[in-house]
CSV table of C-alpha atoms in Angstrom, one decimal:
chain,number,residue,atom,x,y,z
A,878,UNK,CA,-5.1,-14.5,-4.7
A,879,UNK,CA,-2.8,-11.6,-3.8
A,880,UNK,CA,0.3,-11.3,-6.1
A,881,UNK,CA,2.8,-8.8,-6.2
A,882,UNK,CA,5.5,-9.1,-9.1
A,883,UNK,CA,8.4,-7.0,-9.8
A,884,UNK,CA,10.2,-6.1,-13.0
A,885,UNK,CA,13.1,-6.5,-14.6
A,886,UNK,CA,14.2,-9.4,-12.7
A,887,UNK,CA,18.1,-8.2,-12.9
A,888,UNK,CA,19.0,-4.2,-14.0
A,889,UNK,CA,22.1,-3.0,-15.2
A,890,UNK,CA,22.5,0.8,-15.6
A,891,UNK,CA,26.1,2.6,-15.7
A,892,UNK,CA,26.3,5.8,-12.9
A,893,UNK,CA,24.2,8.8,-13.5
A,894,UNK,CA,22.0,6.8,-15.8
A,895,UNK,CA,18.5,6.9,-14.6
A,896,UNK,CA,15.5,4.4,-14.6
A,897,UNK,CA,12.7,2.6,-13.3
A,898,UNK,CA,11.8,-0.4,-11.7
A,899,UNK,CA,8.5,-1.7,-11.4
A,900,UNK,CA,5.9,-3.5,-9.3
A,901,UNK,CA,2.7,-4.5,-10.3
A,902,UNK,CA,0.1,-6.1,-7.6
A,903,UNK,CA,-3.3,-7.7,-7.3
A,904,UNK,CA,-4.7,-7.4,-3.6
A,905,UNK,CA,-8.0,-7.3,-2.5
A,906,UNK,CA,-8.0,-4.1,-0.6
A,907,UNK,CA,-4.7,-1.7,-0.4
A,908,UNK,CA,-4.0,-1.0,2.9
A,909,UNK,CA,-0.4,0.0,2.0
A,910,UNK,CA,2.2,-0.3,-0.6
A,911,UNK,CA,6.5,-0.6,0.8
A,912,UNK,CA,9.8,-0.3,-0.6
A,913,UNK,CA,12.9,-2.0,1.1
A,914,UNK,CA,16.3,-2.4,0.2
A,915,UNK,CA,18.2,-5.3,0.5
A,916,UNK,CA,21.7,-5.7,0.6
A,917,UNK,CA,23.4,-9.1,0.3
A,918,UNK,CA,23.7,-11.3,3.3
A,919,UNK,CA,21.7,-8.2,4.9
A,920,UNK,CA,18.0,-7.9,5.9
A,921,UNK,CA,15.7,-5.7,4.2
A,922,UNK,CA,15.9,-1.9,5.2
A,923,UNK,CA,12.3,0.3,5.0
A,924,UNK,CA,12.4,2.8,2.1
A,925,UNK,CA,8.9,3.9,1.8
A,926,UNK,CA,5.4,3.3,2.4
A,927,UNK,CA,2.4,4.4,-0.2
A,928,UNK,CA,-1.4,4.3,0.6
A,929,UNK,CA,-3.3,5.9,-1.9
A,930,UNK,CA,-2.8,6.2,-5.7
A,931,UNK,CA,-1.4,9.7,-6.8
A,932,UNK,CA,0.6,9.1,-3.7
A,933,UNK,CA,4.8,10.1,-4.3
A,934,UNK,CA,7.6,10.1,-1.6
A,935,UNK,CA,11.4,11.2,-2.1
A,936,UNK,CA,14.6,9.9,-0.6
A,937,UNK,CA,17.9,10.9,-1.9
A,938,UNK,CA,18.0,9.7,-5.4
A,939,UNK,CA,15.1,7.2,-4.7
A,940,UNK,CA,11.4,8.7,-5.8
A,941,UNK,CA,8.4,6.0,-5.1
A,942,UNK,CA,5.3,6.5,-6.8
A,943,UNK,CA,1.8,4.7,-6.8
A,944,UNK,CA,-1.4,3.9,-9.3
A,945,UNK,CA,-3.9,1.6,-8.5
A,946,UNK,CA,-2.3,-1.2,-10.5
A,947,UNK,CA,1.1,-0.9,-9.7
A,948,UNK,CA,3.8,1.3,-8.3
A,949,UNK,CA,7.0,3.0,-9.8
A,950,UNK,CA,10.8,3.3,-7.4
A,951,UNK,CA,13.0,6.1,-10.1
A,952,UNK,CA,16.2,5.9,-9.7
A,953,UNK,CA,18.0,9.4,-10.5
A,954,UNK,CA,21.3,9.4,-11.3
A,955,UNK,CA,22.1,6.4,-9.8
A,956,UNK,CA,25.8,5.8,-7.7
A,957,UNK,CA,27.4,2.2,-7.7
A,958,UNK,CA,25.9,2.3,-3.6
A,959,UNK,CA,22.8,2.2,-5.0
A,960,UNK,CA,23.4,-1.4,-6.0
A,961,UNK,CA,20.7,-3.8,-4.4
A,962,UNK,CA,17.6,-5.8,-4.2
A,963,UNK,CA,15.1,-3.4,-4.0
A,964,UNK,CA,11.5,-5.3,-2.8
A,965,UNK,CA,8.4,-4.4,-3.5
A,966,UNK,CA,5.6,-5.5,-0.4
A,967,UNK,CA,1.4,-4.9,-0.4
A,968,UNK,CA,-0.3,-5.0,3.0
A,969,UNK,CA,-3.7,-6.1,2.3
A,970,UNK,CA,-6.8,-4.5,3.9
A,971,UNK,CA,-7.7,-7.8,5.8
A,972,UNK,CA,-4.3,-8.0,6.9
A,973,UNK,CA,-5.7,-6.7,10.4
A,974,UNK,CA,-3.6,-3.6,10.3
A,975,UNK,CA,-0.6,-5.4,11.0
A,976,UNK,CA,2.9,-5.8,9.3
A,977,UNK,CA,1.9,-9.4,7.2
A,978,UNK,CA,3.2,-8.0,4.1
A,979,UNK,CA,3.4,-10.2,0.5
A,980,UNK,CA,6.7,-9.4,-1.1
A,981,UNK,CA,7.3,-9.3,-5.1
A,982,UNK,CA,11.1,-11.4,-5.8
A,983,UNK,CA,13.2,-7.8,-6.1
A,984,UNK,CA,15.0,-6.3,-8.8
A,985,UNK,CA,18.6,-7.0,-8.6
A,986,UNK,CA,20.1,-3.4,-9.4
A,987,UNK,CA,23.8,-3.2,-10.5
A,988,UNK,CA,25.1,0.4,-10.9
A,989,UNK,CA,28.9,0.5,-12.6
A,990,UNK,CA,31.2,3.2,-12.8
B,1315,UNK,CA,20.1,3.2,17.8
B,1316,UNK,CA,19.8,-1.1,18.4
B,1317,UNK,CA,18.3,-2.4,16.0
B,1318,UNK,CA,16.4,-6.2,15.7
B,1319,UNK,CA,18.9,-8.5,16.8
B,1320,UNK,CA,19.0,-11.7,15.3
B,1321,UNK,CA,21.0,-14.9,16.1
B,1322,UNK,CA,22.7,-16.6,15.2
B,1323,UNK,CA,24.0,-15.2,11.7
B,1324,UNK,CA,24.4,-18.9,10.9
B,1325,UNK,CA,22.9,-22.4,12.0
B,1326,UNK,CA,24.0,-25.3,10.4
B,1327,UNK,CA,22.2,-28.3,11.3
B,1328,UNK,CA,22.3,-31.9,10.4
B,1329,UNK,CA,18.5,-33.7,9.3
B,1330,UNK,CA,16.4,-34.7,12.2
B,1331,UNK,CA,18.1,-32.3,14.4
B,1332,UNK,CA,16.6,-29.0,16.1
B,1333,UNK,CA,16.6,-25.4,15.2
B,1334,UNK,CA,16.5,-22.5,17.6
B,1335,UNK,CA,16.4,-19.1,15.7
B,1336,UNK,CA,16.2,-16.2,18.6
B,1337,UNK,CA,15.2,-12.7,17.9
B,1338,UNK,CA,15.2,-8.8,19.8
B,1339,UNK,CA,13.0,-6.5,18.9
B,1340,UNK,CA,14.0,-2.8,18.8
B,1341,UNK,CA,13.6,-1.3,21.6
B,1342,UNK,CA,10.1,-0.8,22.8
B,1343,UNK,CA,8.3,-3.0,19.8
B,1344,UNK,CA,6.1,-5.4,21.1
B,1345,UNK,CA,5.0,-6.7,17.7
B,1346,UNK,CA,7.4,-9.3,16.3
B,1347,UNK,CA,6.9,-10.8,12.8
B,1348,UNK,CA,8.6,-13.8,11.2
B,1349,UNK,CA,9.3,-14.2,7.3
B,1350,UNK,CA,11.2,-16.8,5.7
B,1351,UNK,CA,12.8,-16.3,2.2
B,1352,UNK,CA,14.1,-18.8,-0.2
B,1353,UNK,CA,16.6,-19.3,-2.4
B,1354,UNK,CA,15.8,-17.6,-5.3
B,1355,UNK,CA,12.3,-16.5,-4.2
B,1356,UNK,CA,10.6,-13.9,-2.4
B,1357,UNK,CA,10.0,-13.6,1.5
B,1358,UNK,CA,7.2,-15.3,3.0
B,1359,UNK,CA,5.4,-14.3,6.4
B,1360,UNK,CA,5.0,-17.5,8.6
B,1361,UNK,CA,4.0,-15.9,11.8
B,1362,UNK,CA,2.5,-12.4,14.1
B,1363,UNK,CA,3.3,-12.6,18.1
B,1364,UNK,CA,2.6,-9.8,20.7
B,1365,UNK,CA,4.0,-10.1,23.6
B,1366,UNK,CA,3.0,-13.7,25.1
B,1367,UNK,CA,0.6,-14.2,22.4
B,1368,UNK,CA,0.4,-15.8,18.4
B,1369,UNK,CA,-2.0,-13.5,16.5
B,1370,UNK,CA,-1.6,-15.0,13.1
B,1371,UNK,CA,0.3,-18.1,12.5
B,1372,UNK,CA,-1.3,-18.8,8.6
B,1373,UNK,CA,1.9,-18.6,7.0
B,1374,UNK,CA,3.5,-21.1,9.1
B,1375,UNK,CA,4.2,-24.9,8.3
B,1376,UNK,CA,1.4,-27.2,10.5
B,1377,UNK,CA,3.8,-29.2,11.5
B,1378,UNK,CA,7.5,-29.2,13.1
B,1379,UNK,CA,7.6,-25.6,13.1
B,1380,UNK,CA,6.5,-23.4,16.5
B,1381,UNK,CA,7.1,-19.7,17.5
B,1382,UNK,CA,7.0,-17.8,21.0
B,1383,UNK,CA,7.2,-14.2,22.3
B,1384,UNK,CA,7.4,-15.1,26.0
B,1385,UNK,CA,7.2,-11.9,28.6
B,1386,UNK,CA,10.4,-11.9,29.2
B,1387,UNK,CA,13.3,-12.6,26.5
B,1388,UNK,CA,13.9,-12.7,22.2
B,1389,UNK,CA,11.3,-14.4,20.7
B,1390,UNK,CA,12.1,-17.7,19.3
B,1391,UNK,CA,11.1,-19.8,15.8
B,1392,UNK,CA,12.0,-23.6,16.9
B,1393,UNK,CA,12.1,-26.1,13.9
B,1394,UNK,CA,11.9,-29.5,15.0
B,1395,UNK,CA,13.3,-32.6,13.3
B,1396,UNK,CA,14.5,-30.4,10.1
B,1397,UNK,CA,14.8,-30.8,6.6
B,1398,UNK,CA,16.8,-29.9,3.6
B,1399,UNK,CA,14.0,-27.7,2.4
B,1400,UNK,CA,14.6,-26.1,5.7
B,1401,UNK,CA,17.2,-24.7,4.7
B,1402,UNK,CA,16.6,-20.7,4.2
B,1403,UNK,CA,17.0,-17.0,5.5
B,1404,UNK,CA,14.7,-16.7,8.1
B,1405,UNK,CA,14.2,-12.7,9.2
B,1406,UNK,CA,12.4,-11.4,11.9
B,1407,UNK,CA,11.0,-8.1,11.8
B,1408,UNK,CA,9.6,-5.4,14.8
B,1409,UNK,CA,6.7,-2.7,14.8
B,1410,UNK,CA,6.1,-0.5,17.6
B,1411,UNK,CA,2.6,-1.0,17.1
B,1412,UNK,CA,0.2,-1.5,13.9
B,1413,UNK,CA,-1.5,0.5,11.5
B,1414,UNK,CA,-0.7,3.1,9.6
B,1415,UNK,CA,2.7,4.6,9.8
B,1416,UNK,CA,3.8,1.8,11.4
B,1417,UNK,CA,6.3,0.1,9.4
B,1418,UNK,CA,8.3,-2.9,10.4
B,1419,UNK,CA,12.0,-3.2,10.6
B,1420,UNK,CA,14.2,-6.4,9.9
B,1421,UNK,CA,17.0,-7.7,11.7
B,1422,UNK,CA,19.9,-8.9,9.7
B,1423,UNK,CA,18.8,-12.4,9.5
B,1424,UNK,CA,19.2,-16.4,10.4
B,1425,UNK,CA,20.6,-18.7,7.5
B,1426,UNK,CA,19.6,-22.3,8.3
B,1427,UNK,CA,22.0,-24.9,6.1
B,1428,UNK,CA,20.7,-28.1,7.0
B,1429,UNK,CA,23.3,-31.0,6.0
């Protein structure tokens, strides 16, 4: 069965300290790997999207990487707007090509000041 | 830039009633996807429409729940006679087509209370 699951649960970093969150998947056939954010009360907003391992995009402060197990979003230097849900979402190969994603639960980031 | 429109923000219903959720794609997406997400738990895809057409409809309940992307208008998730475990953030998200490079973007969201 395809499973994605995301780690830590809940983060707590203080600003400018950097660190990773994980997300770890079992699909049967990548066809592509997404970040969003989530914001409460908000819908998710598109961060990245990974297809191959070895594969790294950049965004600000955000840096997503992926292996063929599991994919890495760093946080650099993080600011208290960075605060979220960040979701993790595979797109499996018999998906059709289409946008039916399977999402991990998010990592709850807190940044403080 | 408009993006998915969703509405409303907030449908309170009582059990046995209706639900209408209503959503606009971004301008020129004809690809409308609906996920549902629980409390505490992750979103779930329930249904794909083109325009005028279900292409996948295996994440959806068998029963009480429906979806349509007519030619004209949002498309719309109806929940008949609902029930407390009803009660969720239902999202629906736009492509501008599929494959690669072709990411989907939410709207804001429906949350369905039902009392």
């Amino acid at each position: 069965e395809d499973q994605v699951t995301q780690s830590p649960e809940a983060l707590r970093l203080q600003e400018g300290e950097s660190s990773s969150l994980n997300c770890s998947y079992t699909v049967s056939g990548l066809r592509g790997l997404f970040w969003y954010r989530q914001d409460p009360g908000k819908g998710p907003e598109f961060l990245f999207t990974l297809y191959s391992a070895g594969e790294e995009k950049e965004k600000e402060r955000l840096k997503a990487t992926l292996t063929k197990k599991e994919s890495f979003l760093h946080i650099t230097a993080p600011k208290p707007e960075d605060s979220a849900t960040y979701l993790c979402a595979v797109q499996a190969s018999r998906s059709g090509g289409y946008n039916k994603l399977i999402f991990g639960a998010g990592t709850r980031l807190a940044v403080h000041p | 830039n408009a993006g998915v429109m969703q509405n409303p923000r907030h449908l309170v219903r009582r059990r046995g009633q209706e639900a209408r959720l209503r959503c606009s794609p971004m301008k020129g997406h004809s690809h409308v996807y609906w996920y549902r997400q629980l409390p505490e738990e992750g979103l779930k895809f329930m249904v794909y429409l083109q325009k005028e057409n279900i292409i996948d409809e295996s994440g959806m309940p068998k029963e009480r729940f429906s979806a349509e992307f007519p030619k004209e208008g949002p498309s719309i998730l109806r929940i008949q006679q609902v029930v407390r475990g009803d009660s969720a953030a239902y999202f629906c998200a736009s492509s501008l087509r599929t494959g690669r490079n072709t990411e989907a973007f939410f709207g804001q969201g429906t949350r369905l209370t039902v009392v």
